[in-house]
DNA sequence: TATCTTAAAAATCTCGAGAAAAAGTATTGA
DNA sequence: TCAATACTTTTTCTCGAGATTTTTAAGATA
């Protein structure tokens, strides 16, 4: 795998081995919901779908355990990690705590280059939002949104904090996608991002963390508004 | 593997497969320092040592990446995760933040059963300390120390927080063992534990978290006192 | 009908051998 | 002596097949 550092970011640059290709493809399918929560992952079936051998696929699945996207059990194979409202709430709250702390440090430590990166990331995100209006190009927006959040805390010196946050972000993205069908877009996410960037650029730490905390929390609360029967239909697997 | 929950504790109960046995043996050897930091992990050699096939060993190594005890790189195999003073400092600071927060929640939520567990864990730890005086039974003390810290925060409802903390604890233990030869035992750890337990039992949250924070920080500061040349000898690999 | 036992089917887990890549060594030339 | 190239060796990566274990299904008994 390319991401070799112990606390390094979980996004390798380029897949050099079949294990990594399979790892990526599986991760994508789990996050996007093509592989349903709780679904059994039969190696013999999947190896054909992803065009690799059984051993290679097993190794890719082992890697996905790190990301808590796959779970395994004794002699009973692999499964897609289940989902629950409690889990999403836990992810959200933990993320609020860690990401706000990381942002605080990042604002303190960030230099001119960081400001430039942040401005650029926000610009790219804005462009993706404009482009997205007509088309359904969700992927590009997702990627740029992730990068925006990543750049925000990039000046934080703690590798471990950033490592944990990349895992939590990935988890949150999965839940966000599962809830997308039910809840379109009632929020003005662009405005939230802009206010967040402004506060960060002007080094208003308290304001920035307050906005960020609310921003993350809202993604959780929006799913709670959904009628319970519809929700369970999605979550149960 | 037995630990199947996405955010579950990273200590399975019993190894049911060869992959898991190899995973445990390797983890133990890395934490105890039998496999040196940065050392290359050649599958062809190791498979004989651990008595498993190449594929099985690769899978075990993949699992160790989750714990950040092993790193891998493209087509260049696996290595024991390197160590550095900066990394240990990062681990310590992150752990202080997370573990204090978890303790705060645990004290708030903990019921009678939690108090009983805590008292029992402290008692077992004390017994291990007494027994340890003559003999060199480090392992039992290590295990009970881990459990004591685990029970302290067990009433915290956040699985993710506890999951991250179990990873950080494991990392810290590795550094602690590496530094053991250089720095015997200048601290009265028993007194620290006792004060910590007392504060937790009387629900004095501020005092408890203060003690815990100091307690964790001290394990880092004790390694810093070591002469630099000796330290690099240990850390460089 | 429900439960326990027994047998077939499917899936997981494991190993060894072959292809691809990297690391190391020797040779050649200036 | 040094650098670059070609060759050899080692190691990683990958696949397919066999041994265990779990799951499913059928049959028998109360």
Coordinates of C-alpha atoms (C1' of nucleotides) in Angstrom, one line a residue:
Chain A
X1 CA 0.0 0.0 0.0
X2 CA 1.1 3.5 -0.6
X3 CA 0.0 5.0 2.7
X4 CA 2.7 3.5 4.8
X5 CA 3.2 6.0 7.6
X6 CA 1.6 4.8 10.9
X7 CA -0.6 7.8 11.3
X8 CA -0.6 8.8 7.6
X9 CA -3.6 9.8 5.7
X10 CA -5.7 6.9 4.4
X11 CA -5.7 8.0 0.8
X12 CA -2.9 6.5 -1.1
X13 CA -1.8 8.2 -4.2
X14 CA -1.8 5.4 -6.7
X15 CA -2.6 1.7 -6.6
X16 CA 0.5 -0.3 -7.3
X17 CA -0.8 -3.7 -6.3
X18 CA -3.9 -5.7 -7.0
X19 CA -4.6 -5.8 -3.2
X20 CA -4.8 -2.0 -3.2
X21 CA -7.0 -1.8 -6.2
X22 CA -9.4 -4.3 -4.7
X23 CA -9.2 -2.4 -1.4
X24 CA -10.2 0.9 -3.1
X25 CA -12.9 -0.6 -5.1
X26 CA -14.4 -2.3 -2.1
X27 CA -14.2 0.8 0.0
X28 CA -15.9 2.8 -2.6
X29 CA -18.7 0.3 -2.9
X30 CA -19.2 0.2 0.8
X31 CA -19.2 4.0 1.3
X32 CA -21.5 4.5 -1.7
X33 CA -23.9 1.9 -0.4
X34 CA -23.6 -0.6 -3.3
X35 CA -22.7 -3.1 -0.7
X36 CA -25.4 -2.8 2.0
X37 CA -24.6 -2.5 5.7
X38 CA -24.4 -5.9 7.4
X39 CA -24.3 -7.7 4.0
X40 CA -22.2 -10.9 3.9
X41 CA -19.0 -10.6 1.9
X42 CA -18.5 -14.0 0.3
X43 CA -14.9 -14.3 -1.0
X44 CA -15.7 -16.8 -3.7
X45 CA -18.4 -14.6 -5.2
X46 CA -16.5 -11.3 -4.8
X47 CA -13.2 -12.4 -6.3
X48 CA -14.9 -12.7 -9.7
X49 CA -16.6 -9.3 -9.4
X50 CA -13.3 -7.6 -8.6
X51 CA -11.1 -9.7 -10.8
X52 CA -8.6 -11.0 -8.2
X53 CA -7.7 -14.2 -6.5
X54 CA -9.3 -15.3 -3.2
X55 CA -6.2 -14.6 -1.1
X56 CA -5.8 -11.1 -2.6
X57 CA -9.4 -10.3 -1.8
X58 CA -9.1 -11.6 1.7
X59 CA -6.1 -9.3 2.2
X60 CA -8.1 -6.3 0.9
X61 CA -10.9 -7.1 3.3
X62 CA -8.4 -7.3 6.2
X63 CA -7.3 -3.8 5.3
X64 CA -10.9 -2.5 5.4
X65 CA -11.1 -3.7 9.0
X66 CA -8.7 -0.8 9.8
X67 CA -11.3 1.6 8.5
X68 CA -14.1 -0.1 10.4
X69 CA -15.9 -0.6 7.1
X70 CA -15.7 -4.4 7.3
X71 CA -16.0 -6.7 10.3
X72 CA -15.0 -10.3 10.6
X73 CA -15.8 -13.1 12.9
X74 CA -13.9 -16.3 13.7
X75 CA -14.5 -18.9 11.1
X76 CA -17.6 -17.1 9.7
X77 CA -16.2 -14.7 7.2
X78 CA -16.5 -11.0 6.5
X79 CA -19.4 -8.6 6.6
X80 CA -20.0 -5.0 5.7
X81 CA -19.9 -3.1 8.9
X82 CA -23.5 -2.5 10.2
X83 CA -25.0 0.9 10.8
X84 CA -27.1 2.4 13.5
X85 CA -28.4 5.7 14.7
X86 CA -26.4 5.4 17.9
X87 CA -23.2 4.8 15.9
X88 CA -23.8 7.8 13.7
X89 CA -24.4 10.0 16.8
X90 CA -21.2 8.7 18.4
X91 CA -19.2 9.4 15.2
X92 CA -20.6 12.9 15.0
X93 CA -20.0 13.8 18.6
X94 CA -16.5 12.4 18.6
X95 CA -15.8 14.2 15.3
X96 CA -17.0 17.5 16.7
X97 CA -14.6 17.2 19.6
X98 CA -11.6 16.1 17.7
X99 CA -12.1 18.3 14.6
X100 CA -12.7 21.4 16.6
X101 CA -9.5 20.8 18.6
X102 CA -7.6 20.2 15.5
X103 CA -9.0 23.3 13.9
X104 CA -7.9 25.3 16.9
X105 CA -4.4 24.1 16.6
X106 CA -4.4 24.5 12.9
X107 CA -5.4 28.2 13.1
X108 CA -2.8 28.8 15.7
X109 CA 0.0 27.1 13.7
X110 CA -1.1 27.9 10.2
X111 CA 1.2 30.1 8.1
X112 CA 0.7 32.0 4.8
X113 CA 0.9 28.8 2.7
X114 CA -1.9 27.3 4.8
X115 CA -4.1 30.4 4.2
X116 CA -3.4 30.1 0.5
X117 CA -4.3 26.4 0.4
X118 CA -7.5 27.0 2.3
X119 CA -8.5 29.7 -0.1
X120 CA -7.8 27.5 -3.0
X121 CA -9.7 24.6 -1.6
X122 CA -12.7 26.7 -0.9
X123 CA -12.6 28.1 -4.4
X124 CA -12.5 24.6 -5.9
X125 CA -15.4 23.5 -3.7
X126 CA -17.4 26.5 -4.8
X127 CA -16.8 25.8 -8.5
X128 CA -17.9 22.2 -7.9
X129 CA -21.1 23.4 -6.3
X130 CA -21.9 25.7 -9.3
X131 CA -21.2 22.9 -11.7
X132 CA -23.3 20.5 -9.8
X133 CA -26.5 22.4 -10.0
X134 CA -27.6 20.9 -13.2
X135 CA -25.7 17.6 -13.4
X136 CA -25.6 14.9 -10.8
X137 CA -21.8 15.0 -10.4
X138 CA -21.8 14.1 -6.7
X139 CA -18.4 12.5 -6.8
X140 CA -16.4 15.6 -7.6
X141 CA -18.2 17.6 -4.9
X142 CA -17.7 14.9 -2.3
X143 CA -13.9 14.8 -3.1
X144 CA -13.5 18.6 -2.9
X145 CA -15.6 18.8 0.3
X146 CA -13.3 16.2 1.9
X147 CA -10.2 18.1 0.8
X148 CA -11.7 21.4 2.2
X149 CA -12.1 19.9 5.6
X150 CA -8.7 18.3 5.3
X151 CA -7.0 21.5 4.5
X152 CA -8.8 23.3 7.3
X153 CA -7.0 21.2 9.9
X154 CA -3.8 20.5 7.8
X155 CA -1.7 22.9 9.9
X156 CA -2.5 20.9 13.1
X157 CA 0.7 19.2 14.0
X158 CA -0.8 16.1 15.5
X159 CA -0.6 13.2 13.0
X160 CA -2.7 11.0 15.2
X161 CA -5.5 13.5 15.5
X162 CA -5.6 13.8 11.7
X163 CA -5.4 10.1 11.3
X164 CA -8.4 9.5 13.5
X165 CA -10.3 12.3 11.8
X166 CA -9.8 10.8 8.4
X167 CA -11.4 7.6 9.6
X168 CA -14.3 9.4 11.2
X169 CA -14.8 11.5 8.1
X170 CA -15.0 8.4 6.0
X171 CA -17.6 6.9 8.4
X172 CA -19.6 10.1 8.4
X173 CA -19.6 10.2 4.6
X174 CA -21.0 6.7 4.5
X175 CA -23.9 7.7 6.7
X176 CA -24.4 10.9 4.8
X177 CA -24.8 9.0 1.5
X178 CA -27.2 6.5 3.1
X179 CA -29.4 9.4 4.2
X180 CA -29.3 11.3 1.0
X181 CA -32.3 9.7 -0.6
X182 CA -34.5 10.7 2.3
X183 CA -33.3 14.2 2.9
X184 CA -32.5 16.3 -0.1
X185 CA -30.7 19.5 0.8
X186 CA -32.5 21.8 3.2
X187 CA -29.3 23.5 4.4
X188 CA -27.2 26.2 2.9
X189 CA -24.0 24.3 3.1
X190 CA -22.2 26.8 1.0
X191 CA -22.9 29.6 3.4
X192 CA -21.7 27.5 6.3
X193 CA -18.4 26.7 4.5
X194 CA -17.9 30.4 3.6
X195 CA -18.4 31.6 7.1
X196 CA -16.1 28.9 8.3
X197 CA -13.4 29.8 5.9
X198 CA -13.7 33.5 6.8
X199 CA -13.4 32.9 10.5
X200 CA -10.4 30.7 9.9
X201 CA -8.7 33.2 7.7
X202 CA -9.2 36.0 10.2
X203 CA -7.9 33.7 13.0
X204 CA -11.1 34.0 14.9
X205 CA -10.6 30.6 16.6
X206 CA -13.7 30.6 18.8
X207 CA -16.0 31.6 16.0
X208 CA -14.4 29.1 13.6
X209 CA -14.7 26.2 16.0
X210 CA -18.3 27.1 16.8
X211 CA -19.3 27.1 13.2
X212 CA -17.5 23.9 12.5
X213 CA -19.1 22.2 15.4
X214 CA -22.5 23.3 14.3
X215 CA -21.7 22.3 10.7
X216 CA -20.8 18.7 11.7
X217 CA -23.7 18.4 14.1
X218 CA -26.2 19.4 11.5
X219 CA -25.4 16.5 9.2
X220 CA -26.4 14.3 12.1
X221 CA -29.5 16.2 13.0
X222 CA -30.8 16.2 9.5
X223 CA -31.1 12.5 9.5
X224 CA -32.9 12.4 12.7
X225 CA -35.8 14.4 11.2
X226 CA -36.7 11.5 9.0
X227 CA -39.7 9.4 10.0
X228 CA -38.7 6.4 12.0
X229 CA -40.1 3.7 9.8
X230 CA -38.4 5.0 6.7
X231 CA -35.1 5.3 8.6
X232 CA -35.1 1.7 9.9
X233 CA -35.9 0.5 6.5
X234 CA -32.6 2.0 5.4
X235 CA -30.5 1.1 8.4
X236 CA -31.7 -2.4 9.1
X237 CA -29.9 -5.0 7.1
Chain B
X1 CA -11.3 -12.5 14.3
X2 CA -13.3 -12.4 17.4
X3 CA -13.5 -8.6 17.7
X4 CA -16.1 -8.0 15.1
X5 CA -17.7 -4.8 16.1
X6 CA -16.6 -1.8 14.1
X7 CA -15.4 0.1 17.1
X8 CA -14.9 -2.8 19.3
X9 CA -12.0 -3.4 21.6
X10 CA -8.9 -4.7 19.9
X11 CA -8.4 -7.6 22.2
X12 CA -10.2 -10.7 20.9
X13 CA -11.0 -13.3 23.4
X14 CA -9.6 -16.4 21.8
X15 CA -7.8 -17.1 18.6
X16 CA -9.9 -19.3 16.3
X17 CA -7.8 -19.1 13.2
X18 CA -4.2 -19.2 12.3
X19 CA -4.4 -15.7 11.0
X20 CA -5.4 -14.5 14.4
X21 CA -2.7 -16.5 16.2
X22 CA -0.1 -15.1 13.9
X23 CA -1.5 -11.6 14.4
X24 CA -1.3 -11.9 18.1
X25 CA 2.2 -13.4 18.1
X26 CA 3.5 -10.6 15.8
X27 CA 1.8 -7.9 17.8
X28 CA 3.3 -9.2 21.0
X29 CA 6.8 -9.3 19.4
X30 CA 6.5 -5.8 18.1
X31 CA 5.2 -4.3 21.3
X32 CA 7.8 -6.1 23.4
X33 CA 10.5 -5.0 21.0
X34 CA 11.6 -8.4 19.8
X35 CA 11.0 -7.1 16.4
X36 CA 12.9 -3.8 16.3
X37 CA 11.3 -0.5 15.0
X38 CA 11.8 -0.1 11.3
X39 CA 12.9 -3.7 10.8
X40 CA 12.0 -5.3 7.6
X41 CA 9.4 -8.1 7.8
X42 CA 10.3 -10.7 5.2
X43 CA 7.3 -12.9 4.7
X44 CA 9.4 -15.9 3.5
X45 CA 11.5 -15.8 6.7
X46 CA 8.7 -15.1 9.2
X47 CA 6.3 -17.7 7.9
X48 CA 8.7 -20.4 9.3
X49 CA 9.1 -18.6 12.6
X50 CA 5.4 -18.4 13.2
X51 CA 4.6 -21.7 11.6
X52 CA 2.0 -20.5 9.0
X53 CA 1.8 -20.1 5.2
X54 CA 2.9 -17.0 3.3
X55 CA -0.7 -15.9 2.6
X56 CA -1.7 -16.3 6.2
X57 CA 1.2 -14.3 7.4
X58 CA 0.5 -11.5 4.9
X59 CA -3.1 -11.3 6.2
X60 CA -1.9 -11.1 9.8
X61 CA 0.5 -8.3 8.8
X62 CA -2.4 -6.5 7.0
X63 CA -4.3 -6.6 10.3
X64 CA -1.4 -5.0 12.1
X65 CA -1.6 -2.0 9.9
X66 CA -4.9 -1.2 11.6
X67 CA -2.9 -0.9 14.8
X68 CA -0.2 1.2 13.2
X69 CA 2.3 -1.3 14.4
X70 CA 3.2 -2.3 10.8
X71 CA 3.6 -0.2 7.7
X72 CA 3.7 -1.3 4.1
X73 CA 4.8 0.2 0.9
X74 CA 3.9 -0.5 -2.7
X75 CA 5.9 -3.5 -3.9
X76 CA 8.4 -3.2 -1.2
X77 CA 6.9 -5.3 1.6
X78 CA 6.2 -4.8 5.2
X79 CA 8.2 -3.1 8.0
X80 CA 7.8 -2.7 11.7
X81 CA 6.4 0.8 12.3
X82 CA 9.3 3.2 13.1
X83 CA 9.5 5.2 16.3
X84 CA 10.4 8.7 17.1
X85 CA 10.3 11.1 20.0
X86 CA 7.9 13.4 18.1
X87 CA 5.5 10.4 17.6
X88 CA 5.6 9.5 21.2
X89 CA 4.9 13.1 22.2
X90 CA 2.0 13.2 19.8
X91 CA 0.6 9.9 21.1
X92 CA 0.9 11.2 24.7
X93 CA -0.8 14.5 24.1
X94 CA -3.6 13.0 22.0
X95 CA -4.1 10.4 24.7
X96 CA -4.3 12.9 27.4
X97 CA -7.0 14.8 25.6
X98 CA -9.1 11.8 24.7
X99 CA -8.6 9.8 27.9
X100 CA -9.5 12.8 30.1
X101 CA -12.6 13.4 28.2
X102 CA -13.5 9.8 28.3
X103 CA -12.9 9.7 32.0
X104 CA -15.1 12.7 32.5
X105 CA -18.0 11.0 30.7
X106 CA -17.3 7.7 32.5
X107 CA -17.5 9.3 36.0
X108 CA -20.7 11.0 35.0
X109 CA -22.3 7.9 33.6
X110 CA -20.8 5.2 35.9
X111 CA -23.1 3.3 38.2
X112 CA -22.6 1.1 41.1
X113 CA -21.3 -1.8 39.0
X114 CA -18.7 0.5 37.5
X115 CA -17.5 1.5 40.9
X116 CA -17.2 -2.2 41.9
X117 CA -15.3 -3.0 38.7
X118 CA -12.9 -0.2 39.3
X119 CA -12.3 -1.2 42.9
X120 CA -11.6 -4.8 41.8
X121 CA -9.3 -3.7 38.9
X122 CA -7.3 -1.5 41.3
X123 CA -7.1 -4.4 43.8
X124 CA -5.8 -6.8 41.2
X125 CA -3.3 -4.2 40.0
X126 CA -2.1 -3.7 43.6
X127 CA -1.6 -7.4 44.1
X128 CA 0.4 -7.7 40.9
X129 CA 2.6 -4.8 42.1
X130 CA 3.3 -6.6 45.4
X131 CA 4.0 -9.9 43.7
X132 CA 6.3 -8.2 41.2
X133 CA 8.8 -6.9 43.7
X134 CA 11.0 -9.9 43.7
X135 CA 10.2 -11.7 40.5
X136 CA 10.4 -10.1 37.0
X137 CA 6.8 -10.8 36.2
X138 CA 6.2 -7.8 34.0
X139 CA 3.6 -9.3 31.8
X140 CA 0.9 -9.8 34.5
X141 CA 1.4 -6.2 35.8
X142 CA 1.2 -4.8 32.2
X143 CA -2.1 -6.7 31.6
X144 CA -3.7 -5.5 34.8
X145 CA -2.5 -2.0 34.3
X146 CA -4.1 -2.0 30.9
X147 CA -7.3 -3.3 32.4
X148 CA -7.3 -0.7 35.2
X149 CA -7.1 2.1 32.6
X150 CA -9.8 0.4 30.5
X151 CA -12.2 0.0 33.4
X152 CA -11.7 3.7 34.4
X153 CA -13.2 4.8 31.1
X154 CA -15.5 1.8 30.6
X155 CA -18.6 3.8 31.6
X156 CA -18.0 6.3 28.8
X157 CA -20.7 5.6 26.2
X158 CA -18.6 6.5 23.2
X159 CA -17.3 3.4 21.5
X160 CA -15.2 5.3 19.0
X161 CA -13.4 7.2 21.8
X162 CA -12.6 3.9 23.5
X163 CA -11.5 2.4 20.2
X164 CA -9.1 5.1 19.5
X165 CA -7.8 5.0 23.1
X166 CA -7.1 1.3 22.9
X167 CA -4.9 2.0 19.8
X168 CA -3.1 4.8 21.6
X169 CA -2.6 2.8 24.7
X170 CA -1.0 0.0 22.7
X171 CA 1.3 2.5 21.0
X172 CA 2.2 4.0 24.3
X173 CA 2.9 0.7 25.8
X174 CA 5.4 0.0 23.1
X175 CA 7.3 3.2 23.8
X176 CA 7.2 2.5 27.5
X177 CA 8.8 -0.9 27.0
X178 CA 11.5 0.5 24.7
X179 CA 12.4 3.0 27.4
X180 CA 12.4 0.6 30.2
X181 CA 16.0 -0.4 30.1
X182 CA 17.1 3.2 30.4
X183 CA 14.8 4.5 33.0
X184 CA 14.0 2.0 35.9
X185 CA 11.2 3.3 38.1
X186 CA 11.7 6.7 39.6
X187 CA 8.0 7.3 40.0
X188 CA 5.5 6.1 42.6
X189 CA 3.0 4.8 40.1
X190 CA 1.0 3.0 42.7
X191 CA 0.3 6.3 44.6
X192 CA -0.8 7.9 41.3
X193 CA -3.2 5.1 40.6
X194 CA -4.6 5.1 44.1
X195 CA -5.2 8.9 44.0
X196 CA -6.8 8.5 40.6
X197 CA -9.1 5.7 41.8
X198 CA -10.1 7.7 44.9
X199 CA -11.0 10.8 42.9
X200 CA -13.0 8.7 40.5
X201 CA -14.9 6.9 43.2
X202 CA -15.8 10.2 45.0
X203 CA -16.9 11.6 41.6
X204 CA -14.4 14.4 41.8
X205 CA -14.2 14.8 38.0
X206 CA -11.8 17.7 37.8
X207 CA -9.3 16.2 40.2
X208 CA -9.5 12.8 38.5
X209 CA -8.9 14.2 35.1
X210 CA -6.0 16.3 36.4
X211 CA -4.3 13.3 38.0
X212 CA -4.9 11.2 34.9
X213 CA -3.5 13.9 32.6
X214 CA -0.4 14.2 34.7
X215 CA -0.1 10.4 35.0
X216 CA 0.0 9.9 31.2
X217 CA 2.2 12.9 30.6
X218 CA 4.8 11.6 33.1
X219 CA 5.4 8.5 31.1
X220 CA 6.5 10.7 28.3
X221 CA 8.6 13.1 30.3
X222 CA 10.5 10.3 31.9
X223 CA 11.8 9.2 28.6
X224 CA 12.9 12.7 27.7
X225 CA 15.3 12.8 30.7
X226 CA 17.5 10.1 29.1
X227 CA 20.7 11.3 27.5
X228 CA 20.2 12.0 23.9
X229 CA 22.9 9.6 22.5
X230 CA 21.5 6.7 24.4
X231 CA 18.0 7.5 23.3
X232 CA 18.8 7.7 19.6
X233 CA 20.6 4.4 19.9
X234 CA 17.3 2.9 21.0
X235 CA 15.0 4.8 18.6
X236 CA 17.1 4.7 15.5
X237 CA 16.6 1.6 13.5
Chain C
dT1 C1' -46.1 -29.8 15.1
dA2 C1' -41.8 -29.4 17.2
dT3 C1' -37.2 -31.0 18.2
dC4 C1' -33.2 -33.7 17.7
dT5 C1' -30.1 -36.2 14.7
dT6 C1' -27.8 -37.0 10.4
dA7 C1' -26.1 -36.0 5.9
dA8 C1' -25.2 -32.9 2.0
dA9 C1' -23.8 -28.4 0.4
dA10 C1' -21.4 -24.2 0.7
dA11 C1' -18.1 -21.2 2.5
dT12 C1' -14.0 -20.3 4.9
dC13 C1' -9.4 -21.0 5.9
dT14 C1' -4.8 -22.6 4.6
dC15 C1' -0.9 -23.9 1.9
dG16 C1' 2.6 -24.3 -1.9
dA17 C1' 4.1 -23.0 -6.5
dG18 C1' 4.7 -19.6 -10.3
dA19 C1' 5.1 -14.6 -12.3
dA20 C1' 6.6 -9.8 -11.4
dA21 C1' 9.3 -6.6 -9.2
dA22 C1' 13.0 -4.9 -6.3
dA23 C1' 17.6 -5.3 -4.4
dG24 C1' 22.2 -6.7 -4.7
dT25 C1' 26.5 -8.0 -7.5
dA26 C1' 29.7 -8.0 -11.0
dT27 C1' 31.3 -6.2 -15.3
dT28 C1' 32.6 -2.6 -18.4
dG29 C1' 34.3 1.9 -19.7
dA30 C1' 36.1 6.5 -18.8
Chain D
dT1 C1' 38.6 5.6 -8.6
dC2 C1' 34.1 6.3 -9.9
dA3 C1' 29.7 5.9 -12.5
dA4 C1' 26.8 3.5 -15.4
dT5 C1' 25.0 -0.8 -17.2
dA6 C1' 23.8 -5.7 -17.3
dC7 C1' 23.2 -9.7 -14.8
dT8 C1' 22.0 -12.6 -10.8
dT9 C1' 19.6 -13.3 -6.6
dT10 C1' 16.2 -12.3 -3.4
dT11 C1' 11.6 -11.0 -2.1
dT12 C1' 7.2 -9.7 -3.0
dC13 C1' 2.8 -10.5 -5.0
dT14 C1' -0.6 -13.5 -7.0
dC15 C1' -3.3 -17.5 -8.1
dG16 C1' -5.5 -22.1 -7.8
dA17 C1' -6.4 -26.3 -5.2
dG18 C1' -7.1 -29.0 -0.9
dA19 C1' -8.6 -29.4 4.1
dT20 C1' -11.9 -27.7 8.0
dT21 C1' -15.6 -25.6 9.6
dT22 C1' -20.1 -23.7 9.2
dT23 C1' -24.5 -23.6 7.2
dT24 C1' -28.4 -25.6 5.2
dA25 C1' -31.6 -29.3 4.3
dA26 C1' -33.8 -33.7 5.1
dG27 C1' -35.4 -37.4 7.9
dA28 C1' -36.7 -39.6 12.1
dT29 C1' -38.8 -39.7 16.7
dA30 C1' -41.8 -38.2 20.3

